[in-house]
Short mmCIF file of C-alpha atoms in Angstrom, two decimals:
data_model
loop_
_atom_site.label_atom_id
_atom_site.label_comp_id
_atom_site.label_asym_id
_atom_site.label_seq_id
_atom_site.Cartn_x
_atom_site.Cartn_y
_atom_site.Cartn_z
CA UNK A 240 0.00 0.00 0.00
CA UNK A 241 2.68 2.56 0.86
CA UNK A 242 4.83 1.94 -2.37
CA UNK A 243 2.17 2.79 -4.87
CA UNK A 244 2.66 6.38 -4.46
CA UNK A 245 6.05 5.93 -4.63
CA UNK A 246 5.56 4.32 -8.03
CA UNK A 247 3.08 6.58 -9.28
CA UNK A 248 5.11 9.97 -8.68
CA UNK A 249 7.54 9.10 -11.13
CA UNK A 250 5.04 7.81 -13.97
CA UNK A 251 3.38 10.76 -13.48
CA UNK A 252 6.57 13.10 -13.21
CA UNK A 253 7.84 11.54 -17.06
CA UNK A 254 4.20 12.30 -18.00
CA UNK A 255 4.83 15.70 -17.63
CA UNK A 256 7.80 15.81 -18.69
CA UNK A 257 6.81 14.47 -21.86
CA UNK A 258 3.48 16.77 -22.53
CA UNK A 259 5.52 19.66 -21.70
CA UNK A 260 8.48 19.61 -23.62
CA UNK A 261 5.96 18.35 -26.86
CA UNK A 262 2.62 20.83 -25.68
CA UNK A 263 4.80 23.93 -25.14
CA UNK A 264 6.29 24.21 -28.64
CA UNK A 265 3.29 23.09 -30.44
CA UNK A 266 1.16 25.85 -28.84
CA UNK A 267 4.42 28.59 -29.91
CA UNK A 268 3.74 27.00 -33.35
CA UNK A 269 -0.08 27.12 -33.44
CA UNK A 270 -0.26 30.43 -32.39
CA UNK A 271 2.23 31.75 -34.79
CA UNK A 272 0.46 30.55 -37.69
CA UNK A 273 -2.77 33.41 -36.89
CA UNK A 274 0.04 35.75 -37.76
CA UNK A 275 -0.11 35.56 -41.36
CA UNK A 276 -2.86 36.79 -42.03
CA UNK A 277 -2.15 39.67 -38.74
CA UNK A 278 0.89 40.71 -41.06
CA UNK A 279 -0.97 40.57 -44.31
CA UNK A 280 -3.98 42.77 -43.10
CA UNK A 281 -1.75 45.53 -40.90
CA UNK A 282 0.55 45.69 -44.47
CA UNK A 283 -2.36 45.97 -47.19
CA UNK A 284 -4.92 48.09 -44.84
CA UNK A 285 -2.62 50.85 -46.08
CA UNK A 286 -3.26 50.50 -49.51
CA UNK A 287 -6.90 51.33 -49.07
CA UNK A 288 -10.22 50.01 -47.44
CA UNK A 289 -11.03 48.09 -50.67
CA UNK A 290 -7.81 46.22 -50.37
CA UNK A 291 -8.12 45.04 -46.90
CA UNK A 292 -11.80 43.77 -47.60
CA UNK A 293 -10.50 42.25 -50.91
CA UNK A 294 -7.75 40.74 -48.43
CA UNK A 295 -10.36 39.84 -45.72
CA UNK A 296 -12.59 37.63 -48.59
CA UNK A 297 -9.59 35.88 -49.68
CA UNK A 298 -8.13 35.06 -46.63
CA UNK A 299 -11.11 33.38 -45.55
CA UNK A 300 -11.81 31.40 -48.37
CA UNK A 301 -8.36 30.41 -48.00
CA UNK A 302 -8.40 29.69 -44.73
CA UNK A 303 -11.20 27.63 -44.96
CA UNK A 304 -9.33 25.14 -47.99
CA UNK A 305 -6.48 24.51 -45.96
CA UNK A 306 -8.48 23.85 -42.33
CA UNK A 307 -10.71 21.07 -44.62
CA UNK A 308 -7.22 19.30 -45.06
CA UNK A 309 -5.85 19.53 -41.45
CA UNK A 310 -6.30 16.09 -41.22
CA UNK A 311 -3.13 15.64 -42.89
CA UNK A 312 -1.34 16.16 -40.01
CA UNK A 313 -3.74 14.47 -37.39
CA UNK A 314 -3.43 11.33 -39.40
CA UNK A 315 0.25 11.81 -40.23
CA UNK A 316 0.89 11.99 -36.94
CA UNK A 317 -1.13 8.60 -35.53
CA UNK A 318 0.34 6.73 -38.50
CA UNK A 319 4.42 7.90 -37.71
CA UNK A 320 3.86 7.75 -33.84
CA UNK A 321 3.17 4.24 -33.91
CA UNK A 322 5.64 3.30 -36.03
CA UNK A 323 8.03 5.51 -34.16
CA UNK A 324 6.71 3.09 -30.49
CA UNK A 325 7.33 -0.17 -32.57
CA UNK A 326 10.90 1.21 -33.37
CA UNK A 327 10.72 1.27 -37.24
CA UNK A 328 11.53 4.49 -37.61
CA UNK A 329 12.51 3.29 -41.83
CA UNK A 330 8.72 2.66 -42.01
CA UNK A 331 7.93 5.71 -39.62
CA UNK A 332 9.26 8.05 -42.35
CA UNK A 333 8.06 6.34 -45.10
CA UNK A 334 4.32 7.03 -43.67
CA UNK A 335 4.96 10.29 -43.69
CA UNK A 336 6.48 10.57 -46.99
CA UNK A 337 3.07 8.93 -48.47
CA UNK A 338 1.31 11.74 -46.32
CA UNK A 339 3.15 14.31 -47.71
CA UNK A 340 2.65 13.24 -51.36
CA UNK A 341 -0.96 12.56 -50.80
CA UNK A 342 -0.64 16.19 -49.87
CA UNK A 343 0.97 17.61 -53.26
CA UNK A 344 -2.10 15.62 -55.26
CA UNK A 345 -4.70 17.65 -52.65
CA UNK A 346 -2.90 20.89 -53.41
CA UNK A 347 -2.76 20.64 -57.33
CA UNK A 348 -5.83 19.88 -57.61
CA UNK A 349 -7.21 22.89 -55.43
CA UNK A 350 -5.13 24.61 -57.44
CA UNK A 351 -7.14 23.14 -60.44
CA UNK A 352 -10.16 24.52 -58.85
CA UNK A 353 -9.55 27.66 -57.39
CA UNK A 354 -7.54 29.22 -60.23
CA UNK A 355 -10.83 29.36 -62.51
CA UNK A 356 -13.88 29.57 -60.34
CA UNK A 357 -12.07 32.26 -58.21
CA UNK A 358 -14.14 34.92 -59.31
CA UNK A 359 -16.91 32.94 -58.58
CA UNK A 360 -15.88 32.24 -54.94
CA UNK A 361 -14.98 35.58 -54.27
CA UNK A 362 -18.80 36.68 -55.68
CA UNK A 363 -20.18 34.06 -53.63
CA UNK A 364 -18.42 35.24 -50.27
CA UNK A 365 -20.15 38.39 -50.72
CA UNK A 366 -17.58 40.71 -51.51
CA UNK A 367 -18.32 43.95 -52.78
CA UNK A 368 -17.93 45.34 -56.51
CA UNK A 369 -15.08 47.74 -55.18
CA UNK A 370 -13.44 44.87 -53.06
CA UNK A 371 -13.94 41.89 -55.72
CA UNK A 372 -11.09 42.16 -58.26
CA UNK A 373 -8.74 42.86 -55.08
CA UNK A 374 -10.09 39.81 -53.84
CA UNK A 375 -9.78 37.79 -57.09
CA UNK A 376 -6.04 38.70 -57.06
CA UNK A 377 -5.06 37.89 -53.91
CA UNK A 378 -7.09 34.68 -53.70
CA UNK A 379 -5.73 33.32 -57.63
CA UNK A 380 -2.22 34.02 -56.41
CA UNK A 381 -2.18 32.50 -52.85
CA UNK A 382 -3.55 29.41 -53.90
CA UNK A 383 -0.61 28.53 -56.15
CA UNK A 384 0.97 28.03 -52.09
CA UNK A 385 -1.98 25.90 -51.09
CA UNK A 386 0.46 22.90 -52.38
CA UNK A 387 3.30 24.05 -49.80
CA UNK A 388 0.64 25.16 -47.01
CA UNK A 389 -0.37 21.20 -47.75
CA UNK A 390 2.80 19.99 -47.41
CA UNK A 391 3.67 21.98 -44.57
CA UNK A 392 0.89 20.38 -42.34
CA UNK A 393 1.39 16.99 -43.21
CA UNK A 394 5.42 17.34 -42.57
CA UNK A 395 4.00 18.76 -39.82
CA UNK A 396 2.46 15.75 -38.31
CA UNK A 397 5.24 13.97 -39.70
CA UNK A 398 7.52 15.48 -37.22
CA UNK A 399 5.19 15.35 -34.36
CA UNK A 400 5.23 11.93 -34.55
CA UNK A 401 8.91 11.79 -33.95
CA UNK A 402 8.03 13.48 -30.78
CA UNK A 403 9.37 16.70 -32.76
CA UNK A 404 7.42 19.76 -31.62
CA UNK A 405 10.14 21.98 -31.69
CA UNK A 406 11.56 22.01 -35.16
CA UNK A 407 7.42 23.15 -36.52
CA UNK A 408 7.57 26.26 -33.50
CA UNK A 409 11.01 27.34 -35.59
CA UNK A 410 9.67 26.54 -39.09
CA UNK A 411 6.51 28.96 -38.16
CA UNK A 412 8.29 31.50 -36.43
CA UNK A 413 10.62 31.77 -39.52
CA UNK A 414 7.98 31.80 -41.94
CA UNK A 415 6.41 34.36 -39.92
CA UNK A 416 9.10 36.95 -40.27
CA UNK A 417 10.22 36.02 -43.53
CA UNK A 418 6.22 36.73 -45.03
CA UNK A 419 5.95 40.00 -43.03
CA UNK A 420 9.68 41.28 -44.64
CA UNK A 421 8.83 39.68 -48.38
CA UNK A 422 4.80 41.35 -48.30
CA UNK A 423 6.65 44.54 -46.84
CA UNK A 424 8.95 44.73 -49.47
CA UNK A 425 6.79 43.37 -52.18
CA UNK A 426 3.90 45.81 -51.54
CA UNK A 427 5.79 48.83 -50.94
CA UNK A 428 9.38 48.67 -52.27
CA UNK A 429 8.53 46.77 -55.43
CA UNK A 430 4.72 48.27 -55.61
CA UNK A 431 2.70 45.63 -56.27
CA UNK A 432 -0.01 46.30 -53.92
CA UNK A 433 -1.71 42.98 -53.04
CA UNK A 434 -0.48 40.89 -55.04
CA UNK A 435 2.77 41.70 -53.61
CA UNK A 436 1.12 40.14 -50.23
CA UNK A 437 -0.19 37.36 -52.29
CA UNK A 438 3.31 36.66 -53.43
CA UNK A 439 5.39 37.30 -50.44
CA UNK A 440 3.10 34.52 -48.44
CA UNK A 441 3.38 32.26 -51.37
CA UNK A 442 7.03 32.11 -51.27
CA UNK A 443 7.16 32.32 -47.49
CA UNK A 444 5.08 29.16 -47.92
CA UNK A 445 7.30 27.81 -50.27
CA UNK A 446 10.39 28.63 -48.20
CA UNK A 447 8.77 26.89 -45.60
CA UNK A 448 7.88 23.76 -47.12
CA UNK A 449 11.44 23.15 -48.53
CA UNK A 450 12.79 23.29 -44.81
CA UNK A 451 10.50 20.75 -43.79
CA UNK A 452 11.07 18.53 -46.92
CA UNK A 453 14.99 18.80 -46.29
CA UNK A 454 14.05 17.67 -42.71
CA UNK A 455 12.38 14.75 -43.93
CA UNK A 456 14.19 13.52 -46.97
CA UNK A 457 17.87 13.82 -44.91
CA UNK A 458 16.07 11.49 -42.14
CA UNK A 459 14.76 9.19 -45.06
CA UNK A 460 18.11 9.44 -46.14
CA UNK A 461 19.64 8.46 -42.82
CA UNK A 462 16.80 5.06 -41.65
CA UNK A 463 17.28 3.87 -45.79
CA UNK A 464 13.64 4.87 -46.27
CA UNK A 465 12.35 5.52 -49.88
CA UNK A 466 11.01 8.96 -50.72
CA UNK A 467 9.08 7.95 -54.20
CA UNK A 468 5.89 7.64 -53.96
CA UNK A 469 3.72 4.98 -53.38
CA UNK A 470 0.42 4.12 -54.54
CA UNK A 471 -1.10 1.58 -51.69
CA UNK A 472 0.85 3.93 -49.02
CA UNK A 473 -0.90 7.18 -50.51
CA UNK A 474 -4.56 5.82 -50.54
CA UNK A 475 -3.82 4.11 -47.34
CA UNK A 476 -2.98 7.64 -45.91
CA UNK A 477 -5.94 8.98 -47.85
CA UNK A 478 -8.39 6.10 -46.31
CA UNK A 479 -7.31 7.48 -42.61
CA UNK A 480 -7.65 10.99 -43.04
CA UNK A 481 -11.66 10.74 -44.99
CA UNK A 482 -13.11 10.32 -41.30
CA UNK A 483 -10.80 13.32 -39.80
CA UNK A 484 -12.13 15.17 -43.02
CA UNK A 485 -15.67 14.45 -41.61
CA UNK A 486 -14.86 15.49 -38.31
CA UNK A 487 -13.27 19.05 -39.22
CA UNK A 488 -15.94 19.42 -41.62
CA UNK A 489 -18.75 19.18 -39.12
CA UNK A 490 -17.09 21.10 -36.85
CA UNK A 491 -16.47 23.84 -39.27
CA UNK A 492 -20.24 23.50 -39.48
CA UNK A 493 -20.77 24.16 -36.15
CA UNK A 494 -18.88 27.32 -36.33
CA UNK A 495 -20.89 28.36 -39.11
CA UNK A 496 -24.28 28.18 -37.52
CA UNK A 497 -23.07 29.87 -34.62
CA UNK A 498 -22.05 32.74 -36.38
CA UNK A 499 -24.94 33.14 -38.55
CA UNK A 500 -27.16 32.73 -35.64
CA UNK A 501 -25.44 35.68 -34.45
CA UNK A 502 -25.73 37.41 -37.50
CA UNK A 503 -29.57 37.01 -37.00
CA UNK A 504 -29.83 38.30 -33.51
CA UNK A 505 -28.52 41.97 -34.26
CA UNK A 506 -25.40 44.31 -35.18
CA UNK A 507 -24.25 44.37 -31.42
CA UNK A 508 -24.77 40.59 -30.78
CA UNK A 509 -22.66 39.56 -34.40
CA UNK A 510 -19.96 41.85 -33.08
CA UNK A 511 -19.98 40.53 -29.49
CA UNK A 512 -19.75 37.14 -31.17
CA UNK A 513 -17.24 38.17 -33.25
CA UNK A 514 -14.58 39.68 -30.24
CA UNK A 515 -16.05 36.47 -28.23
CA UNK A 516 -14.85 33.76 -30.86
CA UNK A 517 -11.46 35.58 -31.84
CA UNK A 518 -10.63 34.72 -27.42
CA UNK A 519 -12.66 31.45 -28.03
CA UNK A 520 -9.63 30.36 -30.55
CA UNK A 521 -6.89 31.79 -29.01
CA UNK A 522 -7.98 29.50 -25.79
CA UNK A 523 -8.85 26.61 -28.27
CA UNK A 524 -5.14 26.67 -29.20
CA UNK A 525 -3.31 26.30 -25.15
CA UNK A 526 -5.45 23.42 -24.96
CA UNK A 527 -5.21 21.90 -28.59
CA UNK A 528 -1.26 22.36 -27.71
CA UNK A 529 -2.18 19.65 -25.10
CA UNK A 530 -4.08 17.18 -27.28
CA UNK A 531 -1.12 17.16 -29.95
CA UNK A 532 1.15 16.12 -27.44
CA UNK A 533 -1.46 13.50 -27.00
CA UNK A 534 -1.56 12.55 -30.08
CA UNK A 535 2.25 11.74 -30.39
CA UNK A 536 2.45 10.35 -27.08
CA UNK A 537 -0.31 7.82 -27.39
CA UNK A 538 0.89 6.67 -30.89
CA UNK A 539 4.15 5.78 -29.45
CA UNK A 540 2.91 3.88 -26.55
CA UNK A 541 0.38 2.04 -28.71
CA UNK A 542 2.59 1.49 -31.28
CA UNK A 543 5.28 0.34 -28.51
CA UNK A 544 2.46 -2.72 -27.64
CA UNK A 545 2.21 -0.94 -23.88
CA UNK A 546 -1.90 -0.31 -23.78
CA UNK A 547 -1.43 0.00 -19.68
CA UNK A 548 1.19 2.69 -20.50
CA UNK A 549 -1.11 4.59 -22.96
CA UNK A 550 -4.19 4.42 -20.37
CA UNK A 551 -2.01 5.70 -17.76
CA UNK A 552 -0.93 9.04 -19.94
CA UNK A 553 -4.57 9.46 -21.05
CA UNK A 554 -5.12 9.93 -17.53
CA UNK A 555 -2.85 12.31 -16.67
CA UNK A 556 -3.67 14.53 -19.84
CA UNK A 557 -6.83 14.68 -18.63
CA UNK A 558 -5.36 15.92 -15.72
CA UNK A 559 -4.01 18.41 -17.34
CA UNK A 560 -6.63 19.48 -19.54
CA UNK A 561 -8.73 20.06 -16.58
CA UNK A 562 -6.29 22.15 -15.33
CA UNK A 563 -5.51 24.20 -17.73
CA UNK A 564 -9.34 24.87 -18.70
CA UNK A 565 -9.76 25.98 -14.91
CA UNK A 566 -6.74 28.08 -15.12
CA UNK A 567 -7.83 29.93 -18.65
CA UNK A 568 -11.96 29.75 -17.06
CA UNK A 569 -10.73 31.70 -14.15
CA UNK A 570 -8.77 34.52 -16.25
CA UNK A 571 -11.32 35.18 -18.68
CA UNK A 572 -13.71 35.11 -15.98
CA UNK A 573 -11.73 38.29 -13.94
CA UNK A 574 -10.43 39.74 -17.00
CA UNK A 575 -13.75 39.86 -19.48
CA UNK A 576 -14.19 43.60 -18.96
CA UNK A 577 -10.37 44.50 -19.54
CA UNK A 578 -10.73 42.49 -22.45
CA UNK A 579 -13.36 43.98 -24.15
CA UNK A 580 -12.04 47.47 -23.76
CA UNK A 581 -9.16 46.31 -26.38
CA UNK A 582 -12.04 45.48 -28.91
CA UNK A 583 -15.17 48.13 -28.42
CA UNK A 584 -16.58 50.64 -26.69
CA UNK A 585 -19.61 50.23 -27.74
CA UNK A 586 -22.08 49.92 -24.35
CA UNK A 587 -24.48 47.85 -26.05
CA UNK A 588 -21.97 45.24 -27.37
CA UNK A 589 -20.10 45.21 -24.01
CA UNK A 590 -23.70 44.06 -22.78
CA UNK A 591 -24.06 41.31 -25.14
CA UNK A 592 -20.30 40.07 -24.49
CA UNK A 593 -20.22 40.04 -21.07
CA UNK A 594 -22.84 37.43 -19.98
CA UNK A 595 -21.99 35.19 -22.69
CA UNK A 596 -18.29 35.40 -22.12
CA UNK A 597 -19.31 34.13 -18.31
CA UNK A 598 -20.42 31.52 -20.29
CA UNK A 599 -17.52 30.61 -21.80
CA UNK A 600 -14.94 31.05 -19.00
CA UNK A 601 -17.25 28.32 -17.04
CA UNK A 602 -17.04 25.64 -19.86
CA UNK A 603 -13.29 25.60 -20.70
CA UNK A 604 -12.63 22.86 -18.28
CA UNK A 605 -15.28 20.78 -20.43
CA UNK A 606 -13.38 22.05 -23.01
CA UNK A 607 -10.45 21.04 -21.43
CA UNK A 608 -11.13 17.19 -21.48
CA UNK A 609 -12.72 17.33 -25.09
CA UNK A 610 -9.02 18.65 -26.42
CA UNK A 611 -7.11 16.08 -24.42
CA UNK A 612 -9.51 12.87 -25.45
CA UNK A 613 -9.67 13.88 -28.62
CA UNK A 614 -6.16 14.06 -29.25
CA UNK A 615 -6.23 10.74 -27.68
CA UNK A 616 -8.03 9.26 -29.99
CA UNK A 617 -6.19 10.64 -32.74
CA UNK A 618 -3.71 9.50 -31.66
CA UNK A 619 -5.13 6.67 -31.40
CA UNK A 620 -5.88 6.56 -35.16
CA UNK A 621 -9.64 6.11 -33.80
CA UNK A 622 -10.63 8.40 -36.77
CA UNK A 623 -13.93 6.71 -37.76
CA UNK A 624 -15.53 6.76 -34.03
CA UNK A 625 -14.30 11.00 -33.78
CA UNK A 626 -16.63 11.17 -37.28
CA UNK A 627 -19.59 9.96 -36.16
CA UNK A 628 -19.56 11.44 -32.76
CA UNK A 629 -19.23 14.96 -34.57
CA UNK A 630 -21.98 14.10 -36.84
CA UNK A 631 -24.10 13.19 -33.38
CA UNK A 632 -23.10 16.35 -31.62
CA UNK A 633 -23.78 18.43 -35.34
CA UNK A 634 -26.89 16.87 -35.42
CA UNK A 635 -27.76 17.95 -31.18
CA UNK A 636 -26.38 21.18 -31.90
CA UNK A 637 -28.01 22.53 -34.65
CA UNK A 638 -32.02 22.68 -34.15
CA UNK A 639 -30.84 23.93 -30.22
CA UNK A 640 -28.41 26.83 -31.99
CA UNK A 641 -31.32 27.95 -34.88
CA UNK A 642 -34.12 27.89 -31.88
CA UNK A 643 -31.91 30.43 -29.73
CA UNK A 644 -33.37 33.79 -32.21
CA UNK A 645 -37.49 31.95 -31.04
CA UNK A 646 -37.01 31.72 -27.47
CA UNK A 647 -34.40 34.39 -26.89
CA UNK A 648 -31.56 34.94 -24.71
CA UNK A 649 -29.49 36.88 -27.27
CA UNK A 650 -25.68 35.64 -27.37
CA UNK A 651 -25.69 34.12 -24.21
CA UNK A 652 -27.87 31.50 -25.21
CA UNK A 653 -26.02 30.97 -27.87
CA UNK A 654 -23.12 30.56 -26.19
CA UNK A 655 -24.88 28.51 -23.64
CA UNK A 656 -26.08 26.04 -26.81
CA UNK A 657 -21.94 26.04 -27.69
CA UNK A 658 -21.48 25.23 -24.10
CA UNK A 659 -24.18 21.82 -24.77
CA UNK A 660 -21.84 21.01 -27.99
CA UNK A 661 -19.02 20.53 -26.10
CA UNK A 662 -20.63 18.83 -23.34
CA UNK A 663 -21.81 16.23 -25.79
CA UNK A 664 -18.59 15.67 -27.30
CA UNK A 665 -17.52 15.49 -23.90
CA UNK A 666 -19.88 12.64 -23.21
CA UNK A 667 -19.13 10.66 -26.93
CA UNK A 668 -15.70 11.03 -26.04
CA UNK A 669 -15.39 9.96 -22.36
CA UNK A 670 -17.55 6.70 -22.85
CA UNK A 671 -15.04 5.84 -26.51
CA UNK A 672 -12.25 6.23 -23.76
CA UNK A 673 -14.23 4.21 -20.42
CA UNK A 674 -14.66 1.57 -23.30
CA UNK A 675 -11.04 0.42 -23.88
CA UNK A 676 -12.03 0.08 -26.97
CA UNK A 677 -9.13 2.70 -28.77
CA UNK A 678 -6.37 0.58 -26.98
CA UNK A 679 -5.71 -1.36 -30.11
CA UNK A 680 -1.18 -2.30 -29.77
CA UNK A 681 0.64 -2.64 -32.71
CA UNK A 682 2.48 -0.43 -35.85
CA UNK A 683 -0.46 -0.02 -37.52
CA UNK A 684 -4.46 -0.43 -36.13
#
């Protein structure tokens, strides 16, 4: 009886030592990659009002391609992890090499997309006559990167698997810098206006793509792996990440009806939303930092054949995401009305924010679990369970969410029906875990 403390302290102590030194740098990384876009708008907005809405169209069509395809590092990661646990590191990086060619494919052929319907996307985003052909520009031009931004996520993954966090933080943070110098100098010393932004991210893109791919091919290099492609290894890769694809598509549909639920329920409640989701993220990423150190960690355990080992980590993440969504509840609790005053001043959308941002700061330790587990799963490579639970908690969520404008409550029920969507995926997620039933040893599931 008195030893098991004595045995547990030091699992738990190389725990944490693990989800630190992985969580850490992935959360520098994730939180980096927001600043794009930052540098892009605080560059073009001084070109002219038209620009920066032409910019602010683009961007989001943009941003919505690449999140679709996020998966490509989820399932990159799972599939290395493992390998990386059974200690085939030759067939570790050749799972990521079919990940990062599945990648190239995806990219060309939004490429093949985009390039001619952009004017078309652009009109159906709702961008103004004035803002459109800015729009058009920026958005033809950027997506001749979407290959590299692609590539970057599943090499990426790739690297998180190794139980690499740290090389991505200095691939983003260089990226970073080198976009906000190249649009800088594009723009203005070269005078290209936005397409000088366009450009400047596109080779920024590039630049950072051919880091990772040195990364990769000199480790492929070094474990004898083969870098050309492979047909069964792509579509395997491909199989894995259509059920992630489900998943980040009905979450993106989530996000959706929130915000044109909001739209719906006035000009002060969109713009509370608005301030409300842009902290919403930024908390989504501390946590999310957690669950990809989940992801790698619970690869390489499974992958190692120890299922006791994996259970015990899950347990301490959970830990840990409980924490850390009490520690982030609390300050957005106190700090919700210094927080607003960097956004508005605007009485009547302080009134709308505040309530529903109470709301918020009291579910992040829900949201704290639903991170961790889902990582877990992930890692896992428990893909096809994470899809239909989203489709279950899409499927709650939605006739709540559209019945918020009929019985009121303004953006605090709203927030409150958010609130229910996580608490659902909280309860899909918890009883896939109680079950055992993710625990599947072995290089590959």
């Amino acid at each position: 009886m008195t030893q098991a403390p004595a045995r547990s302290r030091p699992s738990r102590a190389r725990h944490d030592r693990e989800i630190i030194a992985l969580a850490v740098p992935a959360f520098g990384a994730l939180v980096a990659e927001p600043l794009f876009v930052l540098a892009d708008s605080a560059i073009v907005g001084h070109l002219g009002t038209a620009q920066l809405a032409g910019l602010g169209v683009a961007s989001a069509l943009l941003t919505t391609a690449v999140s679709v395809f996020v998966f490509l590092a989820y399932a990159t990661t799972a599939a290395v992890s493992r390998r990386v646990g059974a200690d085939d590191l030759p067939s570790a990086i050749r799972q990521g090499m079919d990940g990062i060619w599945l990648a190239l494919l995806l990219g060309a052929a939004v490429i093949a997309v985009v390039l001619p319907t952009a004017p078309f996307l652009v009109e159906l985003f709702g961008a103004s006559d004035t803002a459109a052909p800015y729009a058009t520009t920026y958005l033809r031009i950027s997506s001749l990167g979407i290959p590299a931004m692609l590539v970057v996520l599943a090499a990426t993954g790739v690297l998180r698997g190794l139980q690499n966090t740290r090389t991505p933080l200095y691939v983003a943070v260089g990226g970073f810098v080198a976009n906000a110098a190249l649009n800088a100098g594009l723009v203005y010393g070269a005078d290209l206006g936005i397409a000088g932004s366009a450009w400047g991210t596109v080779i920024a893109q590039c630049g950072m793509a051919a880091v990772y791919l040195v990364v990769v091919v000199r480790g492929a290099r070094k474990h004898g792996a083969s870098l050309r492609p492979d047909l069964a290894g792509i579509r395997a890769s491909a199989q894995a990440g259509v059920p992630l694809l489900v998943r980040t598509l009905s979450l993106r549909a989530i996000l959706m009806i929130t915000t044109a639920v909001a739209a719906r329920l006035g000009d002060a409640d969109i713009a509370a939303h608005q301030i409300i989701l842009s902290l919403w993220s930024l908390l989504a990423f501390a946590l999310d930092a957690i669950a990809i150190a989940g992801q790698a960690i619970i690869g390489r355990y499974l992958g190692a054949g120890d299922g006791q080992g994996a259970r015990d980590v899950c347990r301490r993440m959970v830990q840990w995401g409980i924490a850390v969504g009490t520690v982030l509840g609390v300050l957005v609790l106190v700090t919700r009305p210094a927080f607003l005053l960097l956004f508005t001043g605007d009485s009547s959308v302080k009134d709308a924010a505040l309530p529903a941002l109470a709301v918020v700061a009291l579910s992040q330790p829900i949201c704290g679990i639903v991170f961790v587990l889902d990582g877990v799963l992930m890692g896992a490579g428990d893909g096809p369970y994470l899809a239909w639970a989203m489709l279950v908690t899409l499927a709650v969520f939605t006739p709540v969410a559209l019945l918020v404008p009929v019985f009121g409550g303004g953006l605090t029920a709203l927030w409150a029906a958010m609130s229910l969507m996580m608490t659902v995926r909280l309860i899909t997620l918890w009883l896939r875990t109680r079950s055992g039933r993710w625990v599947v040893t072995g290089a590959t599931r």
